[in-house]
Coordinates of C-alpha atoms in Angstrom, one line a residue:
M1 CA 7.4 -110.7 55.7
R2 CA 10.1 -108.8 53.8
D3 CA 13.3 -110.4 52.9
F4 CA 16.2 -108.5 54.4
S5 CA 18.9 -111.1 53.4
A6 CA 20.0 -109.4 50.2
D7 CA 20.6 -105.8 51.3
H8 CA 20.2 -103.4 54.2
G9 CA 17.8 -101.0 52.6
W10 CA 15.4 -101.1 55.6
L11 CA 18.1 -100.7 58.2
S12 CA 18.1 -97.6 60.3
V13 CA 20.7 -96.8 63.0
N14 CA 19.7 -95.1 66.2
T15 CA 22.7 -92.8 66.8
A16 CA 23.0 -94.0 70.4
T17 CA 24.5 -97.2 68.9
L18 CA 27.5 -95.3 67.7
R19 CA 27.7 -92.4 70.1
R20 CA 30.7 -93.9 71.8
Q21 CA 33.5 -95.5 69.8
H22 CA 36.7 -96.9 71.4
G23 CA 35.2 -95.7 74.7
A24 CA 35.0 -92.1 73.7
E25 CA 32.1 -89.8 72.8
V26 CA 31.8 -89.2 69.0
P27 CA 30.1 -86.2 67.4
L28 CA 26.9 -86.6 65.4
A29 CA 28.4 -85.3 62.2
K30 CA 31.0 -88.2 62.2
I31 CA 28.2 -90.8 62.9
I32 CA 26.2 -89.5 60.0
D33 CA 29.2 -89.7 57.7
Q34 CA 30.0 -93.2 58.9
C35 CA 26.5 -94.4 58.2
A36 CA 26.4 -92.8 54.8
A37 CA 29.7 -94.4 53.9
Q38 CA 28.2 -97.9 54.5
G39 CA 25.0 -97.2 52.6
V40 CA 22.8 -96.8 55.6
R41 CA 19.9 -94.7 54.4
A42 CA 18.2 -93.8 57.7
I43 CA 19.1 -92.8 61.3
S44 CA 17.3 -91.8 64.4
P45 CA 19.3 -89.1 66.2
W46 CA 19.1 -88.0 69.9
R47 CA 18.3 -84.4 70.8
D48 CA 21.4 -83.8 72.8
Q49 CA 23.5 -84.9 69.9
V50 CA 21.6 -82.6 67.6
A51 CA 21.9 -79.7 70.0
A52 CA 25.7 -80.1 70.1
A53 CA 26.0 -80.3 66.3
G54 CA 23.4 -77.6 65.6
L55 CA 19.9 -78.3 64.3
D56 CA 20.3 -76.5 60.9
A57 CA 23.7 -78.1 60.4
V58 CA 22.3 -81.6 61.0
A59 CA 19.4 -80.9 58.6
R60 CA 21.9 -79.8 55.9
Q61 CA 24.1 -82.8 56.4
L62 CA 21.2 -85.3 56.2
K63 CA 20.0 -83.6 53.0
A64 CA 23.4 -83.8 51.5
H65 CA 23.6 -87.5 52.1
G66 CA 20.0 -88.1 51.0
M67 CA 19.4 -89.7 54.4
A68 CA 16.0 -90.1 56.1
L69 CA 15.0 -90.4 59.7
S70 CA 13.2 -93.4 61.2
G71 CA 12.3 -91.3 64.3
Y72 CA 13.6 -88.6 66.6
C73 CA 14.7 -89.3 70.2
R74 CA 13.1 -88.1 72.3
G75 CA 10.3 -86.2 73.9
G76 CA 8.4 -87.2 77.1
F77 CA 9.5 -87.0 80.8
F78 CA 6.1 -85.3 81.6
P79 CA 5.8 -85.8 85.4
A80 CA 7.0 -83.1 87.7
A81 CA 7.0 -82.2 91.4
D82 CA 5.0 -78.9 90.8
A83 CA 3.1 -76.8 88.3
A84 CA 6.2 -75.1 87.1
G85 CA 7.9 -78.4 86.3
L86 CA 4.9 -79.6 84.4
K87 CA 4.8 -76.5 82.3
A88 CA 8.6 -76.8 81.6
A89 CA 8.1 -80.3 80.4
L90 CA 5.3 -79.3 78.0
D91 CA 7.5 -76.4 76.7
D92 CA 10.4 -78.8 76.2
N93 CA 8.2 -81.2 74.3
R94 CA 6.9 -78.4 72.1
R95 CA 10.6 -77.7 71.2
A96 CA 11.2 -81.4 70.5
I97 CA 8.2 -81.5 68.1
D98 CA 9.6 -78.4 66.3
E99 CA 13.0 -80.0 66.0
A100 CA 11.5 -83.3 64.7
K101 CA 9.6 -81.3 62.1
T102 CA 12.7 -79.4 61.0
L103 CA 14.5 -82.7 60.5
D104 CA 11.5 -84.2 58.7
A105 CA 11.2 -87.1 61.2
P106 CA 8.3 -89.5 60.7
C107 CA 7.6 -89.4 64.5
L108 CA 8.8 -88.0 67.8
V109 CA 9.5 -90.9 70.2
L110 CA 8.2 -90.3 73.7
V111 CA 9.9 -91.8 76.8
V112 CA 7.2 -90.6 79.0
G113 CA 8.9 -90.3 82.4
A114 CA 8.0 -91.6 85.8
L115 CA 8.7 -90.5 89.4
P116 CA 10.3 -87.1 89.0
G117 CA 13.8 -87.0 90.5
A118 CA 14.1 -90.8 90.7
L119 CA 16.9 -90.8 88.0
E120 CA 19.0 -88.7 90.4
G121 CA 18.0 -90.9 93.4
R122 CA 15.7 -88.3 94.9
P123 CA 12.1 -89.0 93.9
A124 CA 9.8 -86.0 94.6
Y125 CA 7.0 -88.4 95.3
K126 CA 6.2 -92.2 95.2
D127 CA 2.7 -92.1 93.8
I128 CA 3.0 -93.9 90.4
A129 CA -0.7 -93.4 89.7
R130 CA -0.1 -89.6 89.9
A131 CA 2.9 -90.0 87.5
R132 CA 0.7 -91.9 85.0
G133 CA -2.0 -89.2 85.3
E134 CA 0.6 -86.5 84.5
V135 CA 1.9 -88.6 81.6
R136 CA -1.6 -88.8 80.2
D137 CA -2.2 -85.1 80.6
G138 CA 1.2 -84.3 79.1
I139 CA 0.6 -86.4 76.1
A140 CA -2.8 -85.0 75.5
A141 CA -1.5 -81.4 75.6
S142 CA 1.5 -82.2 73.4
L143 CA -0.7 -84.1 70.9
A144 CA -2.8 -80.9 70.4
Y145 CA 0.3 -79.0 69.3
A146 CA 1.6 -82.0 67.3
R147 CA -1.6 -82.1 65.3
E148 CA -1.1 -78.4 64.4
V149 CA 2.3 -79.0 62.9
G150 CA 1.8 -82.5 61.6
M151 CA 4.2 -84.4 63.8
P152 CA 3.1 -87.9 65.0
L153 CA 3.9 -88.9 68.5
A154 CA 5.1 -92.4 69.3
I155 CA 4.8 -93.7 72.9
E156 CA 7.6 -96.1 73.8
P157 CA 6.7 -98.5 76.5
L158 CA 9.8 -99.4 78.6
H159 CA 10.6 -102.6 80.5
P160 CA 9.1 -102.6 84.0
M161 CA 12.7 -102.4 85.4
Q162 CA 12.5 -98.7 84.4
A163 CA 9.0 -98.0 85.8
A164 CA 10.4 -95.8 88.6
D165 CA 12.8 -93.6 86.8
R166 CA 12.3 -93.5 83.0
A167 CA 8.8 -94.6 82.0
C168 CA 5.7 -95.6 84.0
I169 CA 4.1 -97.0 80.8
N170 CA 5.6 -100.5 80.7
T171 CA 3.5 -102.6 78.3
L172 CA 2.3 -102.2 74.8
E173 CA -1.3 -102.7 76.0
H174 CA -1.0 -99.7 78.4
A175 CA 0.5 -97.5 75.6
L176 CA -2.3 -98.5 73.2
D177 CA -5.0 -97.9 75.9
L178 CA -3.7 -94.3 76.1
C179 CA -3.7 -94.0 72.3
D180 CA -7.3 -95.2 72.1
E181 CA -8.3 -92.7 74.8
L182 CA -6.6 -89.7 73.3
D183 CA -6.8 -90.5 69.6
P184 CA -9.9 -92.7 69.2
A185 CA -10.1 -92.0 65.5
R186 CA -6.8 -93.7 64.9
S187 CA -5.6 -90.6 63.0
G188 CA -2.0 -91.7 62.7
M189 CA -0.9 -88.8 64.9
L190 CA -0.5 -90.9 68.1
G191 CA 1.0 -94.4 68.2
V192 CA 3.8 -96.5 69.6
A193 CA 7.4 -97.2 69.2
L194 CA 7.9 -100.9 69.7
D195 CA 11.3 -101.7 71.0
V196 CA 11.9 -105.4 71.3
Y197 CA 14.3 -104.9 74.2
H198 CA 11.5 -103.6 76.3
V199 CA 8.5 -105.8 75.2
W200 CA 9.9 -109.2 74.0
W201 CA 8.9 -110.8 77.4
D202 CA 5.3 -109.7 77.3
P203 CA 2.8 -112.7 76.9
K204 CA 0.4 -110.3 75.2
L205 CA 2.9 -109.0 72.7
R206 CA 1.4 -110.7 69.6
Q207 CA -2.2 -109.8 70.5
Q208 CA -1.3 -106.2 71.3
T209 CA 0.8 -105.9 68.1
E210 CA -2.2 -107.0 66.1
R211 CA -4.3 -104.5 68.0
A212 CA -1.9 -101.7 67.2
G213 CA -2.2 -102.1 63.5
R214 CA -0.6 -99.9 60.8
E215 CA -2.0 -96.7 62.2
R216 CA -0.4 -97.2 65.6
L217 CA 2.9 -98.8 64.7
L218 CA 5.1 -95.8 64.1
A219 CA 8.6 -97.1 64.9
Y220 CA 10.3 -100.5 65.4
H221 CA 13.5 -100.8 67.4
V222 CA 15.7 -103.9 67.4
C223 CA 18.7 -105.2 69.5
D224 CA 18.9 -108.3 71.7
W225 CA 18.6 -109.3 75.3
L226 CA 21.7 -110.9 76.6
A227 CA 21.5 -113.8 79.2
P228 CA 23.0 -113.0 81.6
T229 CA 22.7 -109.2 81.3
R230 CA 25.5 -107.4 83.1
D231 CA 23.8 -104.0 83.1
L232 CA 20.1 -103.5 82.6
L233 CA 20.5 -100.2 80.9
N234 CA 23.8 -100.3 79.0
D235 CA 24.3 -104.0 78.1
R236 CA 22.0 -104.5 75.1
G237 CA 23.1 -107.2 72.8
M238 CA 23.7 -107.2 69.0
M239 CA 20.9 -108.9 67.1
G240 CA 21.4 -112.6 67.2
D241 CA 23.6 -112.6 70.4
G242 CA 20.7 -113.0 72.8
V243 CA 17.4 -114.6 73.5
I244 CA 14.8 -112.5 71.6
E245 CA 12.9 -114.2 68.8
L246 CA 13.6 -111.3 66.4
K247 CA 12.2 -112.8 63.2
K248 CA 9.1 -114.0 64.9
I249 CA 8.4 -110.5 66.4
R250 CA 9.1 -108.8 63.1
G251 CA 6.7 -111.2 61.4
W252 CA 4.0 -110.1 63.9
V253 CA 4.8 -106.4 63.4
E254 CA 4.7 -106.7 59.6
D255 CA 1.5 -108.8 59.6
A256 CA 0.0 -105.9 61.6
G257 CA 0.9 -103.5 58.7
F258 CA 4.3 -102.0 59.6
A259 CA 6.5 -101.5 56.6
G260 CA 9.1 -99.1 57.8
F261 CA 12.7 -99.3 59.0
S262 CA 14.1 -101.7 61.6
E263 CA 16.0 -99.3 63.8
V264 CA 19.0 -100.7 65.6
E265 CA 19.4 -99.2 69.1
I266 CA 22.1 -100.6 71.2
F267 CA 23.5 -99.2 74.5
S268 CA 26.6 -101.3 75.2
A269 CA 29.1 -99.7 77.5
Q270 CA 31.2 -102.9 77.9
D271 CA 31.2 -104.1 74.3
W272 CA 30.1 -102.3 71.2
W273 CA 30.9 -98.8 72.6
Q274 CA 34.4 -100.0 73.0
R275 CA 34.8 -100.9 69.3
S276 CA 35.2 -98.8 66.1
G277 CA 32.1 -97.3 64.5
E278 CA 33.0 -99.1 61.3
E279 CA 33.1 -102.5 63.0
T280 CA 29.8 -101.9 64.8
L281 CA 28.1 -100.7 61.6
A282 CA 29.4 -103.6 59.6
T283 CA 28.0 -106.0 62.2
C284 CA 24.7 -104.2 62.3
I285 CA 24.4 -104.6 58.6
E286 CA 25.3 -108.3 58.7
R287 CA 22.9 -109.1 61.5
H288 CA 20.1 -107.1 59.9
R289 CA 20.4 -109.4 57.0
S290 CA 20.7 -112.7 59.0
A291 CA 19.0 -112.2 62.3
V292 CA 16.4 -109.4 62.2

């Protein structure tokens, strides 16, 4: 297991962690500059932030700072109420793949979607098996294009609390089953993004991490699970403030062959998003050394 105590060379910052500072939305250009100023050498930006800043402008800024990506957030949301919606989702995922390629991301993270319309409180249907079938077909179609351009896809299983509205793939085992079905050769083009917030509770986590291996482990996200949690979406904890056995899980991930960045992804409406970006970043760096 790598020693992170001396530096933060393997820290990446998911830009959601810093997208709000002192309670206000912050442009991506500022976030990138803040990360560069504190010696963070990788980020994972979100598509809406990139769109607001301009894709080419972001690419130039990253190049100027010599900054890499640990992933690109996000593709997915494949299920839809009708054929037109399914096609629109595939078209959007093709654009996401192209954006990830332009930014030289190592993978496009897929939050696969679930019951269409559920996020707005108006699910078009309740058949989760149908949603899972549409996810499978959507990933298969997107993978064909991803292979053409050389952009790996990383399925991110989400906690079961989000099975209705954000992702109907909720365990690492389920994600890997899809990978084995659609990419049996373990080509490196289809794998998983392992986010500890979503999978720390899983009694099969160690076994399935070993199963994933180097070819499937494309991204690794860290934060902590607070007890109690005040908001299941936007109350993620800073590493070391919660109940996740972070060092144990990283040991399993690295034993399986992962040697990439530990990407800090914290949604924190009541705490870290109320602070300065500099304070949040400094704490991320310290906890990456001591707790991750």
